[in-house]
C-alpha positions as MATLAB code, in Angstrom:
seq = 'MKWQEAREIFPDQFLLVSILDYHFEDDKAIVDEVVPIRSIKFEDANKELSNAEDGTTVYHTVNKNFILHRWKPVRRLKRIK';
ca = [
      -4.862  -13.316   -7.829;
      -1.186  -13.679   -8.302;
       0.539  -11.155  -10.502;
       1.492  -14.027  -12.924;
      -2.063  -14.917  -13.373;
      -3.125  -11.502  -14.238;
      -0.334  -11.311  -16.792;
      -1.820  -14.539  -18.410;
      -5.296  -13.252  -18.366;
      -4.523   -9.811  -19.605;
      -1.367  -10.148  -21.880;
       0.364   -7.059  -23.109;
      -2.000   -4.563  -21.486;
      -1.975   -1.881  -18.991;
      -4.102   -2.702  -15.989;
      -5.736   -0.711  -13.254;
      -5.323   -2.988  -10.137;
      -5.900   -2.862   -6.384;
      -2.888   -4.090   -4.555;
      -3.816   -6.904   -2.053;
      -0.369   -8.157   -0.936;
       3.269   -7.089   -1.241;
       6.549   -7.502    0.423;
       9.717   -5.401    0.640;
      13.107   -6.066   -0.737;
      15.662   -3.530   -0.083;
      14.098   -0.343   -1.395;
      11.537   -1.997   -3.563;
       8.011   -3.123   -2.876;
       7.360   -6.470   -4.678;
       3.663   -6.875   -5.292;
       2.414  -10.388   -4.911;
      -1.331  -10.240   -5.254;
      -3.651   -7.917   -7.156;
      -7.311   -7.470   -8.128;
      -7.579   -6.379  -11.674;
     -10.185   -3.486  -11.919;
      -9.977   -3.006  -15.781;
      -7.682   -2.829  -18.699;
      -6.402    0.640  -19.779;
      -5.691    2.021  -23.195;
      -2.162    3.029  -23.887;
      -3.080    6.710  -24.378;
      -5.063    6.894  -21.116;
      -2.364    5.045  -18.877;
      -0.831    8.239  -17.472;
      -4.047    9.909  -16.744;
      -5.347    6.880  -14.979;
      -2.153    6.445  -13.059;
      -2.262   10.201  -11.848;
      -5.841    9.701  -10.826;
      -5.323    6.395   -9.108;
      -6.752    6.100   -5.356;
      -4.754    4.882   -2.508;
      -3.996    1.119   -2.811;
      -4.494    1.181   -6.600;
      -2.042    1.752   -9.544;
      -1.615    1.275  -13.225;
       1.074   -1.385  -14.394;
       1.838   -3.034  -17.748;
       1.453   -6.849  -17.778;
       4.702   -7.061  -19.942;
       6.552   -6.759  -16.689;
       7.303  -10.238  -15.297;
       7.686   -8.799  -11.689;
       5.410   -6.105  -10.271;
       8.012   -3.771   -8.679;
       7.269   -0.435   -6.984;
      10.353    1.660   -5.980;
      10.324    3.764   -2.953;
      10.526    7.472   -3.702;
      13.182    9.397   -1.668;
      12.159   12.890   -0.687;
      13.735   15.579   -2.619;
      14.651   18.748   -0.800;
      13.365   21.887   -2.405;
      16.174   24.313   -3.020;
      15.936   28.012   -3.102;
      17.359   29.959   -5.934;
      19.933   32.495   -4.854;
      19.429   35.868   -6.693;
];
């Protein structure tokens, strides 16, 4: 289903979703289609996000657009003693 449909069915909730389709705009992945797996309680959202499997994520339906930002790798710096 389209993200907008999911927002209407599950208003103002965190959702665990499987991502079906997305496209890139600059450094962002814009998610177009999802399969809602289940709603998530506010207090469980971070835990569910950290345990999400590949292709799934937790996102809040208050967001009009479903945008995933690409993470740039960070170099690990050694501390000089």
